[in-house]
mmCIF file with all atom_site columns, C-alpha atoms in Angstrom:
data_model
loop_
_atom_site.group_PDB
_atom_site.id
_atom_site.type_symbol
_atom_site.label_atom_id
_atom_site.label_alt_id
_atom_site.label_comp_id
_atom_site.label_asym_id
_atom_site.label_entity_id
_atom_site.label_seq_id
_atom_site.pdbx_PDB_ins_code
_atom_site.Cartn_x
_atom_site.Cartn_y
_atom_site.Cartn_z
_atom_site.occupancy
_atom_site.B_iso_or_equiv
_atom_site.pdbx_formal_charge
_atom_site.auth_seq_id
_atom_site.auth_comp_id
_atom_site.auth_asym_id
_atom_site.auth_atom_id
_atom_site.pdbx_PDB_model_num
ATOM 1   C CA . ALA A 1 1   ? -13.781 8.209   10.623  1.00 0.00 ? 1   ALA A CA 1
ATOM 2   C CA . GLN A 1 2   ? -13.326 5.397   8.179   1.00 0.00 ? 2   GLN A CA 1
ATOM 3   C CA . SER A 1 3   ? -10.968 2.692   9.327   1.00 0.00 ? 3   SER A CA 1
ATOM 4   C CA . VAL A 1 4   ? -9.706  -0.759  8.479   1.00 0.00 ? 4   VAL A CA 1
ATOM 5   C CA . SER A 1 5   ? -8.998  -3.283  11.209  1.00 0.00 ? 5   SER A CA 1
ATOM 6   C CA . GLN A 1 6   ? -6.801  -6.294  10.834  1.00 0.00 ? 6   GLN A CA 1
ATOM 7   C CA . HIS A 1 7   ? -7.277  -8.334  13.948  1.00 0.00 ? 7   HIS A CA 1
ATOM 8   C CA . ASN A 1 8   ? -4.080  -10.303 13.962  1.00 0.00 ? 8   ASN A CA 1
ATOM 9   C CA . HIS A 1 9   ? -0.772  -8.535  14.192  1.00 0.00 ? 9   HIS A CA 1
ATOM 10  C CA . HIS A 1 10  ? 1.338   -11.665 13.752  1.00 0.00 ? 10  HIS A CA 1
ATOM 11  C CA . VAL A 1 11  ? 0.232   -15.126 12.666  1.00 0.00 ? 11  VAL A CA 1
ATOM 12  C CA . ILE A 1 12  ? 2.510   -18.158 12.803  1.00 0.00 ? 12  ILE A CA 1
ATOM 13  C CA . LEU A 1 13  ? 1.532   -21.312 10.954  1.00 0.00 ? 13  LEU A CA 1
ATOM 14  C CA . SER A 1 14  ? 3.124   -24.529 9.816   1.00 0.00 ? 14  SER A CA 1
ATOM 15  C CA . GLU A 1 15  ? 3.319   -25.415 6.152   1.00 0.00 ? 15  GLU A CA 1
ATOM 16  C CA . ALA A 1 16  ? 0.115   -26.925 4.764   1.00 0.00 ? 16  ALA A CA 1
ATOM 17  C CA . ALA A 1 17  ? -2.003  -25.298 7.458   1.00 0.00 ? 17  ALA A CA 1
ATOM 18  C CA . SER A 1 18  ? -5.058  -23.344 6.412   1.00 0.00 ? 18  SER A CA 1
ATOM 19  C CA . LEU A 1 19  ? -4.984  -19.564 6.669   1.00 0.00 ? 19  LEU A CA 1
ATOM 20  C CA . GLU A 1 20  ? -7.597  -16.986 7.411   1.00 0.00 ? 20  GLU A CA 1
ATOM 21  C CA . LEU A 1 21  ? -6.670  -13.362 8.022   1.00 0.00 ? 21  LEU A CA 1
ATOM 22  C CA . GLY A 1 22  ? -9.389  -11.089 9.268   1.00 0.00 ? 22  GLY A CA 1
ATOM 23  C CA . CYS A 1 23  ? -10.223 -7.668  7.899   1.00 0.00 ? 23  CYS A CA 1
ATOM 24  C CA . ASN A 1 24  ? -13.083 -5.426  8.961   1.00 0.00 ? 24  ASN A CA 1
ATOM 25  C CA . TYR A 1 25  ? -13.811 -1.939  7.785   1.00 0.00 ? 25  TYR A CA 1
ATOM 26  C CA . SER A 1 26  ? -16.024 0.865   8.869   1.00 0.00 ? 26  SER A CA 1
ATOM 27  C CA . TYR A 1 27  ? -17.764 2.502   5.947   1.00 0.00 ? 27  TYR A CA 1
ATOM 28  C CA . GLY A 1 28  ? -21.441 2.256   5.187   1.00 0.00 ? 28  GLY A CA 1
ATOM 29  C CA . GLY A 1 29  ? -21.441 2.874   1.468   1.00 0.00 ? 29  GLY A CA 1
ATOM 30  C CA . THR A 1 30  ? -20.115 1.136   -1.609  1.00 0.00 ? 30  THR A CA 1
ATOM 31  C CA . VAL A 1 31  ? -16.558 -0.035  -1.201  1.00 0.00 ? 31  VAL A CA 1
ATOM 32  C CA . ASN A 1 32  ? -13.764 -1.477  -3.247  1.00 0.00 ? 32  ASN A CA 1
ATOM 33  C CA . LEU A 1 33  ? -11.651 -3.921  -1.286  1.00 0.00 ? 33  LEU A CA 1
ATOM 34  C CA . PHE A 1 34  ? -8.085  -5.081  -1.717  1.00 0.00 ? 34  PHE A CA 1
ATOM 35  C CA . TRP A 1 35  ? -5.530  -7.361  -0.215  1.00 0.00 ? 35  TRP A CA 1
ATOM 36  C CA . TYR A 1 36  ? -1.892  -6.497  -0.790  1.00 0.00 ? 36  TYR A CA 1
ATOM 37  C CA . VAL A 1 37  ? 1.115   -8.605  0.084   1.00 0.00 ? 37  VAL A CA 1
ATOM 38  C CA . GLN A 1 38  ? 4.592   -7.370  0.909   1.00 0.00 ? 38  GLN A CA 1
ATOM 39  C CA . TYR A 1 39  ? 7.295   -10.027 0.793   1.00 0.00 ? 39  TYR A CA 1
ATOM 40  C CA . PRO A 1 40  ? 10.413  -9.309  2.862   1.00 0.00 ? 40  PRO A CA 1
ATOM 41  C CA . GLY A 1 41  ? 12.340  -6.447  1.314   1.00 0.00 ? 41  GLY A CA 1
ATOM 42  C CA . GLN A 1 42  ? 9.927   -6.035  -1.558  1.00 0.00 ? 42  GLN A CA 1
ATOM 43  C CA . HIS A 1 43  ? 7.163   -3.711  -2.664  1.00 0.00 ? 43  HIS A CA 1
ATOM 44  C CA . LEU A 1 44  ? 3.461   -4.053  -2.129  1.00 0.00 ? 44  LEU A CA 1
ATOM 45  C CA . GLN A 1 45  ? 1.778   -6.325  -4.648  1.00 0.00 ? 45  GLN A CA 1
ATOM 46  C CA . LEU A 1 46  ? -1.910  -6.705  -5.276  1.00 0.00 ? 46  LEU A CA 1
ATOM 47  C CA . LEU A 1 47  ? -3.162  -10.167 -4.265  1.00 0.00 ? 47  LEU A CA 1
ATOM 48  C CA . LEU A 1 48  ? -6.791  -9.674  -5.135  1.00 0.00 ? 48  LEU A CA 1
ATOM 49  C CA . LYS A 1 49  ? -9.537  -7.098  -5.294  1.00 0.00 ? 49  LYS A CA 1
ATOM 50  C CA . TYR A 1 50  ? -13.282 -6.853  -5.048  1.00 0.00 ? 50  TYR A CA 1
ATOM 51  C CA . PHE A 1 51  ? -15.282 -4.197  -6.848  1.00 0.00 ? 51  PHE A CA 1
ATOM 52  C CA . SER A 1 52  ? -18.667 -5.831  -7.398  1.00 0.00 ? 52  SER A CA 1
ATOM 53  C CA . GLY A 1 53  ? -20.286 -9.121  -8.330  1.00 0.00 ? 53  GLY A CA 1
ATOM 54  C CA . ASP A 1 54  ? -19.408 -12.466 -6.818  1.00 0.00 ? 54  ASP A CA 1
ATOM 55  C CA . PRO A 1 55  ? -18.378 -11.792 -3.217  1.00 0.00 ? 55  PRO A CA 1
ATOM 56  C CA . LEU A 1 56  ? -15.921 -14.673 -3.316  1.00 0.00 ? 56  LEU A CA 1
ATOM 57  C CA . VAL A 1 57  ? -12.849 -13.362 -5.060  1.00 0.00 ? 57  VAL A CA 1
ATOM 58  C CA . LYS A 1 58  ? -9.949  -15.466 -6.232  1.00 0.00 ? 58  LYS A CA 1
ATOM 59  C CA . GLY A 1 59  ? -6.501  -13.949 -6.424  1.00 0.00 ? 59  GLY A CA 1
ATOM 60  C CA . ILE A 1 60  ? -2.994  -14.971 -7.273  1.00 0.00 ? 60  ILE A CA 1
ATOM 61  C CA . LYS A 1 61  ? -1.015  -17.751 -5.582  1.00 0.00 ? 61  LYS A CA 1
ATOM 62  C CA . GLY A 1 62  ? -4.096  -19.629 -4.404  1.00 0.00 ? 62  GLY A CA 1
ATOM 63  C CA . PHE A 1 63  ? -5.473  -16.858 -2.225  1.00 0.00 ? 63  PHE A CA 1
ATOM 64  C CA . GLU A 1 64  ? -9.132  -15.971 -2.035  1.00 0.00 ? 64  GLU A CA 1
ATOM 65  C CA . ALA A 1 65  ? -11.221 -13.544 -0.044  1.00 0.00 ? 65  ALA A CA 1
ATOM 66  C CA . GLU A 1 66  ? -14.883 -13.303 0.777   1.00 0.00 ? 66  GLU A CA 1
ATOM 67  C CA . PHE A 1 67  ? -16.753 -10.041 1.030   1.00 0.00 ? 67  PHE A CA 1
ATOM 68  C CA . ILE A 1 68  ? -19.517 -10.247 3.623   1.00 0.00 ? 68  ILE A CA 1
ATOM 69  C CA . LYS A 1 69  ? -21.362 -6.967  3.437   1.00 0.00 ? 69  LYS A CA 1
ATOM 70  C CA . SER A 1 70  ? -23.452 -7.543  6.562   1.00 0.00 ? 70  SER A CA 1
ATOM 71  C CA . LYS A 1 71  ? -20.317 -8.069  8.602   1.00 0.00 ? 71  LYS A CA 1
ATOM 72  C CA . PHE A 1 72  ? -18.250 -5.353  6.897   1.00 0.00 ? 72  PHE A CA 1
ATOM 73  C CA . SER A 1 73  ? -15.585 -7.995  6.435   1.00 0.00 ? 73  SER A CA 1
ATOM 74  C CA . PHE A 1 74  ? -13.200 -9.094  3.713   1.00 0.00 ? 74  PHE A CA 1
ATOM 75  C CA . ASN A 1 75  ? -11.220 -11.996 5.139   1.00 0.00 ? 75  ASN A CA 1
ATOM 76  C CA . LEU A 1 76  ? -8.312  -13.500 3.250   1.00 0.00 ? 76  LEU A CA 1
ATOM 77  C CA . ARG A 1 77  ? -8.010  -17.281 3.015   1.00 0.00 ? 77  ARG A CA 1
ATOM 78  C CA . LYS A 1 78  ? -5.715  -19.922 1.650   1.00 0.00 ? 78  LYS A CA 1
ATOM 79  C CA . PRO A 1 79  ? -6.393  -23.654 2.134   1.00 0.00 ? 79  PRO A CA 1
ATOM 80  C CA . SER A 1 80  ? -2.756  -24.702 2.431   1.00 0.00 ? 80  SER A CA 1
ATOM 81  C CA . VAL A 1 81  ? 0.076   -22.238 3.049   1.00 0.00 ? 81  VAL A CA 1
ATOM 82  C CA . GLN A 1 82  ? 3.653   -22.583 1.897   1.00 0.00 ? 82  GLN A CA 1
ATOM 83  C CA . TRP A 1 83  ? 6.864   -21.303 3.367   1.00 0.00 ? 83  TRP A CA 1
ATOM 84  C CA . SER A 1 84  ? 7.022   -18.787 0.508   1.00 0.00 ? 84  SER A CA 1
ATOM 85  C CA . ASP A 1 85  ? 3.837   -17.158 1.807   1.00 0.00 ? 85  ASP A CA 1
ATOM 86  C CA . THR A 1 86  ? 5.847   -15.609 4.621   1.00 0.00 ? 86  THR A CA 1
ATOM 87  C CA . ALA A 1 87  ? 5.110   -11.915 4.199   1.00 0.00 ? 87  ALA A CA 1
ATOM 88  C CA . GLU A 1 88  ? 3.094   -9.013  5.518   1.00 0.00 ? 88  GLU A CA 1
ATOM 89  C CA . TYR A 1 89  ? -0.490  -8.781  4.324   1.00 0.00 ? 89  TYR A CA 1
ATOM 90  C CA . PHE A 1 90  ? -2.427  -5.536  4.113   1.00 0.00 ? 90  PHE A CA 1
ATOM 91  C CA . CYS A 1 91  ? -6.149  -5.171  3.719   1.00 0.00 ? 91  CYS A CA 1
ATOM 92  C CA . ALA A 1 92  ? -7.243  -1.934  2.067   1.00 0.00 ? 92  ALA A CA 1
ATOM 93  C CA . VAL A 1 93  ? -10.537 -0.224  1.461   1.00 0.00 ? 93  VAL A CA 1
ATOM 94  C CA . LEU A 1 94  ? -11.384 2.365   -1.142  1.00 0.00 ? 94  LEU A CA 1
ATOM 95  C CA . PRO A 1 95  ? -14.707 4.090   -0.519  1.00 0.00 ? 95  PRO A CA 1
ATOM 96  C CA . GLY A 1 96  ? -16.741 3.812   -3.683  1.00 0.00 ? 96  GLY A CA 1
ATOM 97  C CA . TYR A 1 97  ? -16.290 6.130   -6.617  1.00 0.00 ? 97  TYR A CA 1
ATOM 98  C CA . SER A 1 98  ? -13.315 7.941   -5.173  1.00 0.00 ? 98  SER A CA 1
ATOM 99  C CA . SER A 1 99  ? -9.715  8.276   -6.118  1.00 0.00 ? 99  SER A CA 1
ATOM 100 C CA . ALA A 1 100 ? -7.118  5.748   -5.066  1.00 0.00 ? 100 ALA A CA 1
ATOM 101 C CA . SER A 1 101 ? -5.744  8.537   -2.929  1.00 0.00 ? 101 SER A CA 1
ATOM 102 C CA . LYS A 1 102 ? -8.487  7.667   -0.509  1.00 0.00 ? 102 LYS A CA 1
ATOM 103 C CA . ILE A 1 103 ? -7.375  4.072   -0.054  1.00 0.00 ? 103 ILE A CA 1
ATOM 104 C CA . ILE A 1 104 ? -7.274  3.240   3.610   1.00 0.00 ? 104 ILE A CA 1
ATOM 105 C CA . PHE A 1 105 ? -4.871  0.521   4.638   1.00 0.00 ? 105 PHE A CA 1
ATOM 106 C CA . GLY A 1 106 ? -5.084  -1.731  7.634   1.00 0.00 ? 106 GLY A CA 1
ATOM 107 C CA . SER A 1 107 ? -2.111  -1.989  9.938   1.00 0.00 ? 107 SER A CA 1
ATOM 108 C CA . GLY A 1 108 ? -0.998  -5.243  8.353   1.00 0.00 ? 108 GLY A CA 1
ATOM 109 C CA . THR A 1 109 ? -0.671  -8.842  9.517   1.00 0.00 ? 109 THR A CA 1
ATOM 110 C CA . ARG A 1 110 ? 2.731   -10.454 9.550   1.00 0.00 ? 110 ARG A CA 1
ATOM 111 C CA . LEU A 1 111 ? 2.526   -14.089 8.472   1.00 0.00 ? 111 LEU A CA 1
ATOM 112 C CA . SER A 1 112 ? 5.354   -16.427 9.402   1.00 0.00 ? 112 SER A CA 1
ATOM 113 C CA . ILE A 1 113 ? 5.350   -19.959 8.028   1.00 0.00 ? 113 ILE A CA 1
ATOM 114 C CA . ARG A 1 114 ? 7.376   -22.641 9.753   1.00 0.00 ? 114 ARG A CA 1
ATOM 115 C CA . PRO A 1 115 ? 8.947   -25.042 7.257   1.00 0.00 ? 115 PRO A CA 1
ATOM 116 C CA . ASP V 2 1   ? 8.669   -6.108  -11.189 1.00 0.00 ? 1   ASP V CA 1
ATOM 117 C CA . SER V 2 2   ? 5.793   -3.629  -10.944 1.00 0.00 ? 2   SER V CA 1
ATOM 118 C CA . GLY V 2 3   ? 7.248   -1.226  -13.498 1.00 0.00 ? 3   GLY V CA 1
ATOM 119 C CA . VAL V 2 4   ? 7.419   1.562   -10.924 1.00 0.00 ? 4   VAL V CA 1
ATOM 120 C CA . THR V 2 5   ? 10.983  2.610   -10.164 1.00 0.00 ? 5   THR V CA 1
ATOM 121 C CA . GLN V 2 6   ? 12.066  4.367   -7.020  1.00 0.00 ? 6   GLN V CA 1
ATOM 122 C CA . THR V 2 7   ? 15.496  5.729   -6.237  1.00 0.00 ? 7   THR V CA 1
ATOM 123 C CA . PRO V 2 8   ? 17.438  5.544   -4.071  1.00 0.00 ? 8   PRO V CA 1
ATOM 124 C CA . LYS V 2 9   ? 16.606  2.256   -2.359  1.00 0.00 ? 9   LYS V CA 1
ATOM 125 C CA . HIS V 2 10  ? 18.232  3.290   0.884   1.00 0.00 ? 10  HIS V CA 1
ATOM 126 C CA . LEU V 2 11  ? 19.070  6.686   2.307   1.00 0.00 ? 11  LEU V CA 1
ATOM 127 C CA . ILE V 2 12  ? 20.733  7.536   5.584   1.00 0.00 ? 12  ILE V CA 1
ATOM 128 C CA . THR V 2 13  ? 20.890  11.145  6.589   1.00 0.00 ? 13  THR V CA 1
ATOM 129 C CA . ALA V 2 14  ? 21.182  13.339  9.653   1.00 0.00 ? 14  ALA V CA 1
ATOM 130 C CA . THR V 2 15  ? 18.467  15.304  11.412  1.00 0.00 ? 15  THR V CA 1
ATOM 131 C CA . GLY V 2 16  ? 17.847  18.720  9.941   1.00 0.00 ? 16  GLY V CA 1
ATOM 132 C CA . GLN V 2 17  ? 18.870  17.672  6.462   1.00 0.00 ? 17  GLN V CA 1
ATOM 133 C CA . ARG V 2 18  ? 16.851  17.631  3.260   1.00 0.00 ? 18  ARG V CA 1
ATOM 134 C CA . VAL V 2 19  ? 16.458  14.702  0.867   1.00 0.00 ? 19  VAL V CA 1
ATOM 135 C CA . THR V 2 20  ? 14.734  14.056  -2.431  1.00 0.00 ? 20  THR V CA 1
ATOM 136 C CA . LEU V 2 21  ? 13.114  10.766  -3.319  1.00 0.00 ? 21  LEU V CA 1
ATOM 137 C CA . ARG V 2 22  ? 12.431  9.968   -6.918  1.00 0.00 ? 22  ARG V CA 1
ATOM 138 C CA . CYS V 2 23  ? 9.739   7.912   -8.586  1.00 0.00 ? 23  CYS V CA 1
ATOM 139 C CA . SER V 2 24  ? 9.278   6.884   -12.202 1.00 0.00 ? 24  SER V CA 1
ATOM 140 C CA . PRO V 2 25  ? 5.771   5.575   -12.847 1.00 0.00 ? 25  PRO V CA 1
ATOM 141 C CA . ARG V 2 26  ? 4.850   2.705   -15.136 1.00 0.00 ? 26  ARG V CA 1
ATOM 142 C CA . SER V 2 27  ? 4.796   3.607   -18.781 1.00 0.00 ? 27  SER V CA 1
ATOM 143 C CA . GLY V 2 28  ? 1.464   5.229   -19.601 1.00 0.00 ? 28  GLY V CA 1
ATOM 144 C CA . ASP V 2 29  ? 0.457   5.887   -16.004 1.00 0.00 ? 29  ASP V CA 1
ATOM 145 C CA . LEU V 2 30  ? -0.512  9.482   -15.320 1.00 0.00 ? 30  LEU V CA 1
ATOM 146 C CA . SER V 2 31  ? -1.154  9.268   -11.599 1.00 0.00 ? 31  SER V CA 1
ATOM 147 C CA . VAL V 2 32  ? 1.530   9.054   -8.960  1.00 0.00 ? 32  VAL V CA 1
ATOM 148 C CA . TYR V 2 33  ? 0.864   8.482   -5.275  1.00 0.00 ? 33  TYR V CA 1
ATOM 149 C CA . TRP V 2 34  ? 3.247   8.746   -2.363  1.00 0.00 ? 34  TRP V CA 1
ATOM 150 C CA . TYR V 2 35  ? 2.814   6.694   0.806   1.00 0.00 ? 35  TYR V CA 1
ATOM 151 C CA . GLN V 2 36  ? 4.763   6.526   4.036   1.00 0.00 ? 36  GLN V CA 1
ATOM 152 C CA . GLN V 2 37  ? 5.073   3.238   5.878   1.00 0.00 ? 37  GLN V CA 1
ATOM 153 C CA . SER V 2 38  ? 6.296   3.454   9.437   1.00 0.00 ? 38  SER V CA 1
ATOM 154 C CA . LEU V 2 39  ? 6.110   1.046   12.328  1.00 0.00 ? 39  LEU V CA 1
ATOM 155 C CA . ASP V 2 40  ? 3.808   3.160   14.443  1.00 0.00 ? 40  ASP V CA 1
ATOM 156 C CA . GLN V 2 41  ? 1.627   4.780   11.773  1.00 0.00 ? 41  GLN V CA 1
ATOM 157 C CA . GLY V 2 42  ? 1.318   1.930   9.300   1.00 0.00 ? 42  GLY V CA 1
ATOM 158 C CA . LEU V 2 43  ? 0.795   2.797   5.658   1.00 0.00 ? 43  LEU V CA 1
ATOM 159 C CA . GLN V 2 44  ? -0.285  6.398   5.201   1.00 0.00 ? 44  GLN V CA 1
ATOM 160 C CA . PHE V 2 45  ? -1.206  8.239   2.028   1.00 0.00 ? 45  PHE V CA 1
ATOM 161 C CA . LEU V 2 46  ? 0.768   11.439  1.559   1.00 0.00 ? 46  LEU V CA 1
ATOM 162 C CA . ILE V 2 47  ? -0.082  13.018  -1.769  1.00 0.00 ? 47  ILE V CA 1
ATOM 163 C CA . GLN V 2 48  ? -1.262  12.299  -5.327  1.00 0.00 ? 48  GLN V CA 1
ATOM 164 C CA . TYR V 2 49  ? -0.354  13.917  -8.616  1.00 0.00 ? 49  TYR V CA 1
ATOM 165 C CA . TYR V 2 50  ? -2.182  13.424  -11.858 1.00 0.00 ? 50  TYR V CA 1
ATOM 166 C CA . ASN V 2 51  ? -0.630  14.537  -15.135 1.00 0.00 ? 51  ASN V CA 1
ATOM 167 C CA . GLY V 2 52  ? 1.542   17.103  -13.439 1.00 0.00 ? 52  GLY V CA 1
ATOM 168 C CA . GLU V 2 53  ? -0.991  18.583  -11.078 1.00 0.00 ? 53  GLU V CA 1
ATOM 169 C CA . GLU V 2 54  ? -1.640  17.937  -7.424  1.00 0.00 ? 54  GLU V CA 1
ATOM 170 C CA . ARG V 2 55  ? -4.799  15.891  -7.154  1.00 0.00 ? 55  ARG V CA 1
ATOM 171 C CA . ALA V 2 56  ? -5.187  14.974  -3.505  1.00 0.00 ? 56  ALA V CA 1
ATOM 172 C CA . LYS V 2 57  ? -3.423  15.507  -0.231  1.00 0.00 ? 57  LYS V CA 1
ATOM 173 C CA . GLY V 2 58  ? -3.305  13.188  2.714   1.00 0.00 ? 58  GLY V CA 1
ATOM 174 C CA . ASN V 2 59  ? -1.308  13.260  5.908   1.00 0.00 ? 59  ASN V CA 1
ATOM 175 C CA . ILE V 2 60  ? 1.623   15.135  4.464   1.00 0.00 ? 60  ILE V CA 1
ATOM 176 C CA . LEU V 2 61  ? 3.633   17.386  6.738   1.00 0.00 ? 61  LEU V CA 1
ATOM 177 C CA . GLU V 2 62  ? 4.396   20.957  5.747   1.00 0.00 ? 62  GLU V CA 1
ATOM 178 C CA . ARG V 2 63  ? 8.091   20.060  5.757   1.00 0.00 ? 63  ARG V CA 1
ATOM 179 C CA . PHE V 2 64  ? 7.361   17.656  2.903   1.00 0.00 ? 64  PHE V CA 1
ATOM 180 C CA . SER V 2 65  ? 6.542   18.608  -0.649  1.00 0.00 ? 65  SER V CA 1
ATOM 181 C CA . ALA V 2 66  ? 6.247   16.846  -3.970  1.00 0.00 ? 66  ALA V CA 1
ATOM 182 C CA . GLN V 2 67  ? 5.950   17.562  -7.635  1.00 0.00 ? 67  GLN V CA 1
ATOM 183 C CA . GLN V 2 68  ? 5.346   15.726  -10.872 1.00 0.00 ? 68  GLN V CA 1
ATOM 184 C CA . PHE V 2 69  ? 7.340   16.723  -13.898 1.00 0.00 ? 69  PHE V CA 1
ATOM 185 C CA . PRO V 2 70  ? 6.294   16.875  -17.572 1.00 0.00 ? 70  PRO V CA 1
ATOM 186 C CA . ASP V 2 71  ? 7.830   13.445  -18.170 1.00 0.00 ? 71  ASP V CA 1
ATOM 187 C CA . LEU V 2 72  ? 5.538   12.232  -15.331 1.00 0.00 ? 72  LEU V CA 1
ATOM 188 C CA . HIS V 2 73  ? 8.260   11.259  -12.926 1.00 0.00 ? 73  HIS V CA 1
ATOM 189 C CA . SER V 2 74  ? 7.736   12.561  -9.418  1.00 0.00 ? 74  SER V CA 1
ATOM 190 C CA . GLU V 2 75  ? 9.907   13.716  -6.577  1.00 0.00 ? 75  GLU V CA 1
ATOM 191 C CA . LEU V 2 76  ? 9.134   13.826  -2.891  1.00 0.00 ? 76  LEU V CA 1
ATOM 192 C CA . ASN V 2 77  ? 11.161  16.389  -0.976  1.00 0.00 ? 77  ASN V CA 1
ATOM 193 C CA . LEU V 2 78  ? 11.593  15.961  2.740   1.00 0.00 ? 78  LEU V CA 1
ATOM 194 C CA . SER V 2 79  ? 13.217  18.804  4.669   1.00 0.00 ? 79  SER V CA 1
ATOM 195 C CA . SER V 2 80  ? 14.231  19.590  8.238   1.00 0.00 ? 80  SER V CA 1
ATOM 196 C CA . LEU V 2 81  ? 14.298  15.882  8.808   1.00 0.00 ? 81  LEU V CA 1
ATOM 197 C CA . GLU V 2 82  ? 13.496  14.456  12.212  1.00 0.00 ? 82  GLU V CA 1
ATOM 198 C CA . LEU V 2 83  ? 14.161  11.024  13.664  1.00 0.00 ? 83  LEU V CA 1
ATOM 199 C CA . GLY V 2 84  ? 10.468  10.231  13.343  1.00 0.00 ? 84  GLY V CA 1
ATOM 200 C CA . ASP V 2 85  ? 10.639  10.661  9.581   1.00 0.00 ? 85  ASP V CA 1
ATOM 201 C CA . SER V 2 86  ? 12.526  7.388   9.331   1.00 0.00 ? 86  SER V CA 1
ATOM 202 C CA . ALA V 2 87  ? 10.250  5.152   7.298   1.00 0.00 ? 87  ALA V CA 1
ATOM 203 C CA . LEU V 2 88  ? 9.748   3.340   4.041   1.00 0.00 ? 88  LEU V CA 1
ATOM 204 C CA . TYR V 2 89  ? 8.405   5.685   1.389   1.00 0.00 ? 89  TYR V CA 1
ATOM 205 C CA . PHE V 2 90  ? 6.448   4.065   -1.398  1.00 0.00 ? 90  PHE V CA 1
ATOM 206 C CA . CYS V 2 91  ? 5.450   5.489   -4.707  1.00 0.00 ? 91  CYS V CA 1
ATOM 207 C CA . ALA V 2 92  ? 2.576   3.979   -6.648  1.00 0.00 ? 92  ALA V CA 1
ATOM 208 C CA . SER V 2 93  ? 1.222   4.754   -10.088 1.00 0.00 ? 93  SER V CA 1
ATOM 209 C CA . SER V 2 94  ? -1.980  4.157   -11.951 1.00 0.00 ? 94  SER V CA 1
ATOM 210 C CA . ARG V 2 95  ? -3.258  4.995   -15.396 1.00 0.00 ? 95  ARG V CA 1
ATOM 211 C CA . LEU V 2 96  ? -6.233  7.056   -14.325 1.00 0.00 ? 96  LEU V CA 1
ATOM 212 C CA . ALA V 2 97  ? -6.850  9.565   -11.586 1.00 0.00 ? 97  ALA V CA 1
ATOM 213 C CA . ASP V 2 98  ? -9.293  7.198   -9.925  1.00 0.00 ? 98  ASP V CA 1
ATOM 214 C CA . GLY V 2 99  ? -6.550  4.561   -9.983  1.00 0.00 ? 99  GLY V CA 1
ATOM 215 C CA . THR V 2 100 ? -8.486  1.628   -8.621  1.00 0.00 ? 100 THR V CA 1
ATOM 216 C CA . GLU V 2 101 ? -5.464  -0.465  -9.371  1.00 0.00 ? 101 GLU V CA 1
ATOM 217 C CA . ALA V 2 102 ? -2.263  1.147   -8.262  1.00 0.00 ? 102 ALA V CA 1
ATOM 218 C CA . PHE V 2 103 ? 1.134   -0.481  -8.779  1.00 0.00 ? 103 PHE V CA 1
ATOM 219 C CA . PHE V 2 104 ? 3.726   0.077   -6.107  1.00 0.00 ? 104 PHE V CA 1
ATOM 220 C CA . GLY V 2 105 ? 7.443   0.669   -6.377  1.00 0.00 ? 105 GLY V CA 1
ATOM 221 C CA . GLN V 2 106 ? 9.954   -1.065  -4.128  1.00 0.00 ? 106 GLN V CA 1
ATOM 222 C CA . GLY V 2 107 ? 10.175  1.863   -1.807  1.00 0.00 ? 107 GLY V CA 1
ATOM 223 C CA . THR V 2 108 ? 12.941  4.048   -0.441  1.00 0.00 ? 108 THR V CA 1
ATOM 224 C CA . ARG V 2 109 ? 14.034  3.260   3.072   1.00 0.00 ? 109 ARG V CA 1
ATOM 225 C CA . LEU V 2 110 ? 14.925  6.494   4.797   1.00 0.00 ? 110 LEU V CA 1
ATOM 226 C CA . THR V 2 111 ? 16.864  6.403   8.038   1.00 0.00 ? 111 THR V CA 1
ATOM 227 C CA . VAL V 2 112 ? 17.358  9.654   9.890   1.00 0.00 ? 112 VAL V CA 1
ATOM 228 C CA . VAL V 2 113 ? 20.122  9.543   12.489  1.00 0.00 ? 113 VAL V CA 1
#
């Protein structure tokens, strides 16, 4: 069965530290990839997405992600985190050419930033 | 603000009861998706409607049902509630049925006591 793995359940960093959140998926075909963020008490918001083209995708708020097809990975990065980045981050995979109803979410990574 | 409105924000009810969650999609969006977010199951797709018709079904229990009305708002009905149904229920909408970009509402937090 298709699945999305987010390796870290909870990450704690200090402000200005660099961030990398891992995401691996199991699906052999074409995929669309997403990172969503959920700030405390708020809804899911799209951070960035990859459909095709340049595997290095830039999103909002200084986030970026790199699609490495050979590793089935789509890790999220930010060079210098801020306290306001405290949130839960979800990686999601949509197998190619299918409805968004087929989006598979990872279990999420809770990011806590120490001021 | 995503443009997707969900009501109520919070709901506390007893086991065995029935509740209705409401979702108004973004203006112009025809597709509505319902997701359940719980601590043990993570974020799970429940059901999708497109322009009033059921489009896809996910891990939705038989005790749950949904519909999309002519004005495109949607309701998720949860009946015979159990403690394990306590979760955050999200609605998302997208313009097309293949909604590669879905916008999420703020969710309804359901607590079953």
